[in-house]
């Protein structure tokens, strides 16, 4: 099997188009995951036991089942109930929902890792609830959240090829479509791997920088 | 729902395939985790470099791309792997990369004085790792490995895309044959949930077993 540069030249434009879709799906999915994760984290810490219980087990259910199956669910089951989502929208919702269960744990851990003494100190200084959160808890809780949140962004980027299973033409599917119609597998698949490395290795380096910047003092 | 239960033999078949795939690639991943993780701590820079390249390659590209590469591209290069084997290798190699970071971080988290004590007792490097560092690192590894094994179980669903007839693959067969969507997908989700929950409780048990009577600092991993 010879490496053919003509194939590389002819497949690259569609791969670049696919890469754009991949990046779009990653960004929209990540925003969804960050926002939904916060909602889940707050509901999990709710004083209402029933709300906390239901939220905990729903998010565990999502976390313990494969993203691929959830994507099938959104894409094939919802239309039976009259909800028609485009493949891209279904994919982004699936991605965001799945990873919101991960980000919610980041938020929860960030808040729980603030030492108890900080709460007590705020209380003894007669801080209101707003002031406690605004000036004591959140400034200490938020910085350690950045590194794991950045890492989940990279993870989501690498999970987007799953969207190809519900016909989204992202990077991987673009290569697959080309491969199947030209019967060339070596170059497109290798290029896809290369594209992923080209994005994810610099991204991992940035994530490492963030990690070092926001490292807890101890 | 009754229509779905006609398909119970293939559901069981798919469940068994998923379990087999998870266990086999789990063993592969465990071996790779220790090999690559310890190689990253080697004194020889060549060994460290090879381990780092492995890690960055398998962590930097998507698991599904690796799987397709092994199933569709390797045959063109003269390496023929049956679908199940390609799935096991891809899942195992991918998770092994993540696991190697757990091993490395856990071994590094063992206190400095332990190394010094081993040195004072004239331990060889092998004895240092075998009798001092690794036994103390294992309890630290368990929670992270527990998370990874669930990731592995979920990853095996992707293997359905390279024609491995696992649980997800079977649900697609039922969906195509009966035009039912809700029932087969809910059913396999519940099965996946039960399997993951068994893995979660297994991890919790191991955690208790290994930390019994020990004072381990929660560090490393992730």
Short mmCIF file of C-alpha atoms in Angstrom, two decimals:
data_model
loop_
_atom_site.label_atom_id
_atom_site.label_comp_id
_atom_site.label_asym_id
_atom_site.label_seq_id
_atom_site.Cartn_x
_atom_site.Cartn_y
_atom_site.Cartn_z
CA UNK A 1 0.00 0.00 0.00
CA UNK A 2 1.60 3.21 -1.19
CA UNK A 3 1.02 6.60 0.32
CA UNK A 4 -0.62 8.72 -2.39
CA UNK A 5 -0.24 12.50 -2.19
CA UNK A 6 -2.96 13.01 -4.81
CA UNK A 7 -5.44 11.47 -2.40
CA UNK A 8 -4.17 13.81 0.31
CA UNK A 9 -4.73 16.79 -1.95
CA UNK A 10 -8.22 15.76 -2.95
CA UNK A 11 -9.44 14.80 0.55
CA UNK A 12 -8.00 17.73 2.52
CA UNK A 13 -10.67 20.35 1.59
CA UNK A 14 -13.52 18.16 2.82
CA UNK A 15 -11.53 17.28 5.93
CA UNK A 16 -11.07 20.96 6.70
CA UNK A 17 -14.81 21.49 6.33
CA UNK A 18 -15.31 18.58 8.68
CA UNK A 19 -12.84 20.05 11.15
CA UNK A 20 -14.92 23.25 11.27
CA UNK A 21 -18.02 21.23 12.16
CA UNK A 22 -16.00 19.33 14.79
CA UNK A 23 -14.84 22.57 16.39
CA UNK A 24 -18.35 24.05 16.28
CA UNK A 25 -19.84 20.95 17.90
CA UNK A 26 -17.12 20.96 20.57
CA UNK A 27 -17.65 24.62 21.48
CA UNK A 28 -21.46 24.55 21.56
CA UNK A 29 -21.40 21.21 23.39
CA UNK A 30 -18.91 22.53 25.93
CA UNK A 31 -20.93 25.67 26.65
CA UNK A 32 -23.97 23.46 27.19
CA UNK A 33 -21.97 21.10 29.43
CA UNK A 34 -20.62 23.97 31.54
CA UNK A 35 -24.04 25.58 32.04
CA UNK A 36 -26.02 22.37 32.56
CA UNK A 37 -23.29 21.06 34.86
CA UNK A 38 -23.75 24.09 37.09
CA UNK A 39 -27.50 23.52 37.20
CA UNK A 40 -27.00 19.85 38.09
CA UNK A 41 -24.43 20.73 40.76
CA UNK A 42 -26.80 23.22 42.38
CA UNK A 43 -29.75 20.81 42.27
CA UNK A 44 -27.58 18.04 43.75
CA UNK A 45 -26.74 20.27 46.70
CA UNK A 46 -30.38 21.28 47.12
CA UNK A 47 -31.81 21.16 50.62
CA UNK A 48 -34.85 19.38 49.22
CA UNK A 49 -33.92 15.69 49.61
CA UNK A 50 -36.19 14.51 46.79
CA UNK A 51 -34.73 16.98 44.29
CA UNK A 52 -31.17 16.11 45.30
CA UNK A 53 -31.90 12.37 45.08
CA UNK A 54 -33.56 12.53 41.66
CA UNK A 55 -30.85 14.79 40.25
CA UNK A 56 -28.09 12.55 41.60
CA UNK A 57 -29.47 9.35 40.10
CA UNK A 58 -30.45 10.91 36.77
CA UNK A 59 -26.97 12.27 36.33
CA UNK A 60 -25.44 8.93 37.39
CA UNK A 61 -27.64 7.20 34.80
CA UNK A 62 -26.38 9.51 32.08
CA UNK A 63 -22.81 9.12 33.28
CA UNK A 64 -22.89 5.34 33.44
CA UNK A 65 -24.36 4.75 29.96
CA UNK A 66 -22.48 5.23 26.68
CA UNK A 67 -22.68 8.54 24.83
CA UNK A 68 -23.21 6.65 21.57
CA UNK A 69 -26.43 5.06 22.87
CA UNK A 70 -27.63 8.44 24.15
CA UNK A 71 -27.02 9.93 20.72
CA UNK A 72 -29.07 7.13 19.13
CA UNK A 73 -31.76 7.86 21.69
CA UNK A 74 -31.90 11.58 20.82
CA UNK A 75 -31.77 10.91 17.12
CA UNK A 76 -34.13 7.94 16.75
CA UNK A 77 -36.50 8.06 19.72
CA UNK A 78 -37.39 11.75 20.02
CA UNK A 79 -38.93 11.94 16.51
CA UNK A 80 -41.45 9.29 17.66
CA UNK A 81 -42.62 11.85 20.21
CA UNK A 82 -42.82 14.61 17.63
CA UNK A 83 -39.48 16.21 18.45
CA UNK A 84 -37.37 16.49 15.32
CA UNK A 85 -33.78 17.54 15.85
CA UNK A 86 -31.22 18.02 13.12
CA UNK A 87 -28.27 15.62 13.46
CA UNK A 88 -26.00 18.46 14.55
CA UNK A 89 -28.42 19.71 17.23
CA UNK A 90 -29.06 16.19 18.51
CA UNK A 91 -25.32 15.57 18.62
CA UNK A 92 -24.54 18.78 20.46
CA UNK A 93 -27.30 18.17 23.01
CA UNK A 94 -26.05 14.62 23.57
CA UNK A 95 -22.47 15.79 23.98
CA UNK A 96 -23.44 18.64 26.31
CA UNK A 97 -25.78 16.52 28.42
CA UNK A 98 -23.30 13.66 28.78
CA UNK A 99 -20.43 15.89 29.84
CA UNK A 100 -22.58 18.08 32.09
CA UNK A 101 -22.62 15.13 34.50
CA UNK A 102 -18.81 15.33 34.56
CA UNK A 103 -18.59 19.11 34.91
CA UNK A 104 -21.16 19.07 37.72
CA UNK A 105 -18.71 16.95 39.72
CA UNK A 106 -16.00 19.55 39.07
CA UNK A 107 -18.21 22.33 40.44
CA UNK A 108 -19.24 20.25 43.42
CA UNK A 109 -15.67 19.25 44.27
CA UNK A 110 -14.50 22.85 43.85
CA UNK A 111 -17.03 24.11 46.37
CA UNK A 112 -16.57 21.21 48.80
CA UNK A 113 -12.81 21.64 48.79
CA UNK A 114 -13.08 25.09 50.35
CA UNK A 115 -12.12 24.39 53.99
CA UNK A 116 -14.90 24.41 56.52
CA UNK A 117 -13.07 27.06 58.52
CA UNK A 118 -13.72 29.55 55.71
CA UNK A 119 -17.47 29.14 56.11
CA UNK A 120 -17.15 29.51 59.87
CA UNK A 121 -14.93 32.56 59.55
CA UNK A 122 -17.43 34.22 57.21
CA UNK A 123 -20.21 33.43 59.62
CA UNK A 124 -18.31 34.75 62.64
CA UNK A 125 -17.69 37.99 60.75
CA UNK A 126 -21.44 38.21 60.24
CA UNK A 127 -21.24 37.98 56.43
CA UNK A 128 -24.56 37.62 54.65
CA UNK A 129 -25.08 34.56 52.42
CA UNK A 130 -24.39 36.71 49.36
CA UNK A 131 -21.19 38.12 50.80
CA UNK A 132 -20.02 34.70 51.97
CA UNK A 133 -20.36 33.26 48.46
CA UNK A 134 -19.19 36.35 46.62
CA UNK A 135 -16.10 37.21 48.68
CA UNK A 136 -15.11 34.04 50.54
CA UNK A 137 -16.24 30.82 48.91
CA UNK A 138 -16.35 31.42 45.15
CA UNK A 139 -12.98 33.22 44.86
CA UNK A 140 -11.39 30.13 46.41
CA UNK A 141 -13.59 27.55 44.71
CA UNK A 142 -13.46 28.75 41.11
CA UNK A 143 -9.71 28.82 40.21
CA UNK A 144 -9.13 25.10 40.93
CA UNK A 145 -12.07 24.32 38.62
CA UNK A 146 -10.35 25.70 35.52
CA UNK A 147 -7.88 22.86 34.86
CA UNK A 148 -10.45 20.00 34.93
CA UNK A 149 -12.93 22.06 32.90
CA UNK A 150 -10.23 22.69 30.29
CA UNK A 151 -9.41 18.99 30.21
CA UNK A 152 -13.06 18.10 29.61
CA UNK A 153 -13.06 20.49 26.65
CA UNK A 154 -10.26 18.42 25.10
CA UNK A 155 -12.07 15.19 25.95
CA UNK A 156 -15.23 16.47 24.26
CA UNK A 157 -13.23 17.41 21.19
CA UNK A 158 -12.06 13.82 20.94
CA UNK A 159 -15.59 12.45 21.46
CA UNK A 160 -17.13 14.41 18.57
CA UNK A 161 -16.39 11.65 16.01
CA UNK A 162 -19.24 9.74 17.69
CA UNK A 163 -21.57 12.26 16.08
CA UNK A 164 -20.77 10.58 12.78
CA UNK A 165 -22.97 7.67 13.96
CA UNK A 166 -25.98 9.98 13.70
CA UNK A 167 -24.89 11.29 10.27
CA UNK A 168 -23.19 14.54 11.32
CA UNK A 169 -20.48 15.20 8.74
CA UNK A 170 -17.65 16.19 11.04
CA UNK A 171 -13.94 15.53 10.53
CA UNK A 172 -14.09 11.77 10.96
CA UNK A 173 -17.25 11.28 8.92
CA UNK A 174 -15.88 13.46 6.13
CA UNK A 175 -12.92 11.08 5.88
CA UNK A 176 -15.18 8.07 6.12
CA UNK A 177 -17.43 9.27 3.31
CA UNK A 178 -14.42 9.91 1.11
CA UNK A 179 -12.94 6.51 1.97
CA UNK A 180 -16.10 4.64 1.16
CA UNK A 181 -16.61 6.29 -2.20
CA UNK A 182 -12.97 6.20 -3.36
CA UNK A 183 -11.94 3.05 -1.53
CA UNK A 184 -8.92 4.85 -0.09
CA UNK A 185 -8.56 4.31 3.64
CA UNK A 186 -4.90 4.88 4.46
CA UNK A 187 -4.56 8.59 3.69
CA UNK A 188 -7.92 9.93 4.96
CA UNK A 189 -7.80 8.02 8.26
CA UNK A 190 -4.15 8.93 8.87
CA UNK A 191 -4.94 12.57 8.15
CA UNK A 192 -7.86 12.50 10.59
CA UNK A 193 -5.53 11.18 13.28
CA UNK A 194 -3.02 13.88 12.38
CA UNK A 195 -5.64 16.63 12.54
CA UNK A 196 -6.70 15.44 15.97
CA UNK A 197 -3.12 15.47 17.19
CA UNK A 198 -2.54 18.92 15.68
CA UNK A 199 -5.41 20.32 17.74
CA UNK A 200 -5.28 18.22 20.89
CA UNK A 201 -1.54 18.33 21.68
CA UNK A 202 -1.31 22.16 21.68
CA UNK A 203 -4.62 22.20 23.57
CA UNK A 204 -3.17 19.80 26.16
CA UNK A 205 -0.15 22.07 26.54
CA UNK A 206 -2.42 25.06 27.17
CA UNK A 207 -4.38 22.98 29.68
CA UNK A 208 -1.13 22.13 31.46
CA UNK A 209 -0.28 25.85 31.63
CA UNK A 210 -3.69 26.55 33.13
CA UNK A 211 -3.14 23.73 35.59
CA UNK A 212 0.18 25.16 36.74
CA UNK A 213 -1.25 28.64 36.99
CA UNK A 214 -4.19 27.64 39.16
CA UNK A 215 -2.45 25.00 41.23
CA UNK A 216 -3.61 25.08 44.86
CA UNK A 217 -1.00 26.70 47.08
CA UNK A 218 -0.28 23.70 49.30
CA UNK B 1 -42.38 -4.28 24.60
CA UNK B 2 -43.26 -7.94 23.92
CA UNK B 3 -41.81 -7.60 20.46
CA UNK B 4 -38.50 -6.70 22.03
CA UNK B 5 -38.50 -9.72 24.32
CA UNK B 6 -38.62 -12.03 21.31
CA UNK B 7 -35.09 -10.80 20.80
CA UNK B 8 -33.88 -11.75 24.27
CA UNK B 9 -31.33 -14.32 22.98
CA UNK B 10 -29.45 -11.68 21.00
CA UNK B 11 -29.72 -9.21 23.89
CA UNK B 12 -28.02 -11.76 26.15
CA UNK B 13 -25.51 -12.47 23.41
CA UNK B 14 -24.76 -8.78 23.08
CA UNK B 15 -24.44 -8.35 26.84
CA UNK B 16 -21.94 -11.21 26.98
CA UNK B 17 -19.95 -9.72 24.10
CA UNK B 18 -19.88 -6.35 25.86
CA UNK B 19 -18.66 -8.01 29.07
CA UNK B 20 -16.05 -10.04 27.19
CA UNK B 21 -14.84 -6.96 25.34
CA UNK B 22 -14.64 -4.95 28.56
CA UNK B 23 -12.75 -7.65 30.47
CA UNK B 24 -10.31 -8.48 27.66
CA UNK B 25 -9.49 -4.87 26.86
CA UNK B 26 -9.34 -4.16 30.61
CA UNK B 27 -6.53 -6.70 30.95
CA UNK B 28 -4.73 -5.20 27.95
CA UNK B 29 -5.20 -1.70 29.40
CA UNK B 30 -3.90 -2.76 32.82
CA UNK B 31 -0.73 -4.28 31.36
CA UNK B 32 -0.13 -1.19 29.23
CA UNK B 33 -0.86 1.15 32.15
CA UNK B 34 1.89 -0.39 34.25
CA UNK B 35 4.37 -0.81 31.39
CA UNK B 36 3.98 2.71 30.02
CA UNK B 37 3.44 4.35 33.40
CA UNK B 38 6.64 2.87 34.84
CA UNK B 39 8.52 3.48 31.59
CA UNK B 40 7.69 7.17 31.98
CA UNK B 41 9.66 7.08 35.25
CA UNK B 42 12.65 5.32 33.70
CA UNK B 43 16.20 6.59 34.10
CA UNK B 44 16.85 6.20 30.37
CA UNK B 45 15.58 9.05 28.28
CA UNK B 46 14.95 6.81 25.25
CA UNK B 47 12.50 4.69 27.25
CA UNK B 48 10.82 7.81 28.62
CA UNK B 49 10.57 9.32 25.14
CA UNK B 50 8.97 6.20 23.62
CA UNK B 51 6.47 6.01 26.47
CA UNK B 52 5.61 9.69 26.10
CA UNK B 53 5.06 9.36 22.35
CA UNK B 54 2.76 6.39 22.97
CA UNK B 55 0.85 8.35 25.58
CA UNK B 56 0.43 11.50 23.50
CA UNK B 57 -0.55 9.53 20.43
CA UNK B 58 -3.26 7.43 22.06
CA UNK B 59 -4.51 10.20 24.31
CA UNK B 60 -4.39 12.83 21.59
CA UNK B 61 -6.45 11.04 18.94
CA UNK B 62 -9.99 9.83 19.24
CA UNK B 63 -10.71 6.23 20.24
CA UNK B 64 -13.11 5.77 17.33
CA UNK B 65 -10.43 6.93 14.88
CA UNK B 66 -7.96 4.44 16.39
CA UNK B 67 -10.54 1.69 16.09
CA UNK B 68 -11.28 2.43 12.44
CA UNK B 69 -7.58 2.67 11.76
CA UNK B 70 -6.99 -0.79 13.21
CA UNK B 71 -9.95 -2.32 11.43
CA UNK B 72 -9.77 -0.64 8.01
CA UNK B 73 -6.22 0.65 7.56
CA UNK B 74 -4.02 -2.02 9.16
CA UNK B 75 -5.21 -4.70 6.68
CA UNK B 76 -3.94 -2.46 3.88
CA UNK B 77 -0.57 -2.51 5.61
CA UNK B 78 -0.68 -6.30 5.83
CA UNK B 79 -1.88 -6.66 9.44
CA UNK B 80 -5.21 -8.45 9.62
CA UNK B 81 -7.12 -8.20 12.88
CA UNK B 82 -10.57 -9.74 13.24
CA UNK B 83 -13.18 -7.19 14.36
CA UNK B 84 -13.27 -8.38 17.98
CA UNK B 85 -9.48 -8.31 18.19
CA UNK B 86 -9.33 -4.81 16.67
CA UNK B 87 -11.91 -3.69 19.25
CA UNK B 88 -9.98 -5.21 22.16
CA UNK B 89 -6.68 -3.75 20.97
CA UNK B 90 -8.11 -0.29 20.28
CA UNK B 91 -10.05 -0.06 23.58
CA UNK B 92 -7.13 -1.51 25.54
CA UNK B 93 -4.46 0.71 23.96
CA UNK B 94 -6.62 3.81 24.36
CA UNK B 95 -7.53 3.24 28.00
CA UNK B 96 -3.98 2.03 28.71
CA UNK B 97 -2.71 5.51 27.82
CA UNK B 98 -5.00 7.10 30.40
CA UNK B 99 -4.19 4.35 32.92
CA UNK B 100 -0.45 4.91 32.52
CA UNK B 101 -0.90 8.45 33.82
CA UNK B 102 -2.69 7.07 36.88
CA UNK B 103 0.17 4.63 37.53
CA UNK B 104 2.82 7.30 37.06
CA UNK B 105 1.08 9.85 39.29
CA UNK B 106 0.38 7.27 42.02
CA UNK B 107 3.96 5.99 42.12
CA UNK B 108 5.24 9.56 42.23
CA UNK B 109 2.87 10.38 45.07
CA UNK B 110 4.57 7.89 47.40
CA UNK B 111 6.55 9.91 49.94
CA UNK B 112 10.17 10.80 49.31
CA UNK B 113 11.26 9.31 52.64
CA UNK B 114 10.18 5.89 51.38
CA UNK B 115 12.71 6.08 48.55
CA UNK B 116 15.37 7.28 50.96
CA UNK B 117 14.64 4.44 53.36
CA UNK B 118 14.93 1.91 50.54
CA UNK B 119 18.19 3.46 49.47
CA UNK B 120 19.49 3.36 53.03
CA UNK B 121 18.65 -0.34 53.14
CA UNK B 122 20.62 -0.84 49.92
CA UNK B 123 17.59 -1.95 47.89
CA UNK B 124 18.13 -2.36 44.18
CA UNK B 125 15.98 -0.28 41.87
CA UNK B 126 13.82 -3.35 41.14
CA UNK B 127 13.33 -4.04 44.86
CA UNK B 128 12.51 -0.37 45.44
CA UNK B 129 9.64 -0.52 42.96
CA UNK B 130 8.54 -4.09 43.68
CA UNK B 131 8.48 -3.93 47.49
CA UNK B 132 8.23 -0.26 48.39
CA UNK B 133 6.71 2.03 45.79
CA UNK B 134 4.17 -0.08 43.89
CA UNK B 135 2.50 -1.70 46.94
CA UNK B 136 1.96 1.76 48.41
CA UNK B 137 0.83 3.25 45.11
CA UNK B 138 -1.88 0.66 44.41
CA UNK B 139 -4.44 1.94 46.96
CA UNK B 140 -4.00 5.42 45.46
CA UNK B 141 -4.65 4.04 41.97
CA UNK B 142 -7.90 2.22 42.74
CA UNK B 143 -10.40 5.14 42.63
CA UNK B 144 -8.97 6.44 39.34
CA UNK B 145 -8.89 2.97 37.84
CA UNK B 146 -12.50 2.59 38.90
CA UNK B 147 -13.46 5.65 36.88
CA UNK B 148 -11.44 4.40 33.92
CA UNK B 149 -13.07 0.98 33.86
CA UNK B 150 -16.46 2.67 33.49
CA UNK B 151 -15.05 4.75 30.65
CA UNK B 152 -13.88 1.48 29.16
CA UNK B 153 -17.31 -0.12 29.39
CA UNK B 154 -18.80 2.90 27.65
CA UNK B 155 -16.04 2.87 25.07
CA UNK B 156 -16.93 -0.69 24.05
CA UNK B 157 -20.23 0.68 22.67
CA UNK B 158 -18.17 2.38 19.97
CA UNK B 159 -16.90 -1.05 18.89
CA UNK B 160 -20.39 -1.68 17.49
CA UNK B 161 -19.40 0.67 14.67
CA UNK B 162 -16.73 -1.77 13.46
CA UNK B 163 -19.35 -4.55 13.27
CA UNK B 164 -18.69 -6.13 16.68
CA UNK B 165 -22.05 -7.52 17.77
CA UNK B 166 -22.13 -6.03 21.26
CA UNK B 167 -25.12 -4.67 23.14
CA UNK B 168 -25.31 -1.45 21.11
CA UNK B 169 -25.05 -3.36 17.84
CA UNK B 170 -27.91 -5.66 18.90
CA UNK B 171 -30.10 -2.69 19.79
CA UNK B 172 -29.59 -1.37 16.27
CA UNK B 173 -30.59 -4.76 14.84
CA UNK B 174 -33.78 -4.75 16.88
CA UNK B 175 -34.46 -1.16 15.91
CA UNK B 176 -34.11 -1.90 12.21
CA UNK B 177 -36.11 -5.13 12.34
CA UNK B 178 -39.03 -3.97 14.46
CA UNK B 179 -39.04 -0.22 13.81
CA UNK B 180 -39.24 0.13 17.60
CA UNK B 181 -36.87 2.75 18.95
CA UNK B 182 -37.70 3.57 22.55
CA UNK B 183 -37.84 0.02 23.93
CA UNK B 184 -34.56 -1.48 22.68
CA UNK B 185 -32.58 1.66 23.49
CA UNK B 186 -34.04 2.00 26.99
CA UNK B 187 -33.44 -1.69 27.58
CA UNK B 188 -29.76 -1.60 26.67
CA UNK B 189 -29.25 1.64 28.59
CA UNK B 190 -30.57 -0.07 31.69
CA UNK B 191 -28.25 -3.02 31.06
CA UNK B 192 -25.28 -0.68 30.65
CA UNK B 193 -26.32 1.13 33.82
CA UNK B 194 -26.47 -2.14 35.77
CA UNK B 195 -23.07 -3.24 34.44
CA UNK B 196 -21.48 0.12 35.34
CA UNK B 197 -23.08 0.07 38.76
CA UNK B 198 -21.59 -3.36 39.40
CA UNK B 199 -18.19 -1.95 38.42
CA UNK B 200 -18.73 1.05 40.73
CA UNK B 201 -19.51 -1.14 43.72
CA UNK B 202 -16.60 -3.42 42.85
CA UNK B 203 -14.28 -0.43 42.92
CA UNK B 204 -15.68 0.75 46.25
CA UNK B 205 -15.10 -2.72 47.67
CA UNK B 206 -11.51 -2.81 46.39
CA UNK B 207 -10.94 0.66 47.80
CA UNK B 208 -12.04 -0.49 51.26
CA UNK B 209 -10.06 -3.73 50.96
CA UNK B 210 -6.81 -2.00 50.04
CA UNK B 211 -7.13 0.89 52.45
CA UNK B 212 -8.05 -1.26 55.46
CA UNK B 213 -5.71 -0.32 58.30
CA UNK B 214 -3.68 2.00 56.13
CA UNK B 215 -3.32 5.69 56.21
CA UNK B 216 -3.20 6.80 52.61
CA UNK B 217 -3.18 10.37 51.50
CA UNK B 218 -5.65 11.09 48.78
CA UNK B 219 -3.44 12.33 46.02
CA UNK B 220 -2.36 11.67 42.48
CA UNK B 221 -4.55 10.05 39.91
CA UNK B 222 -7.23 11.64 37.82
#
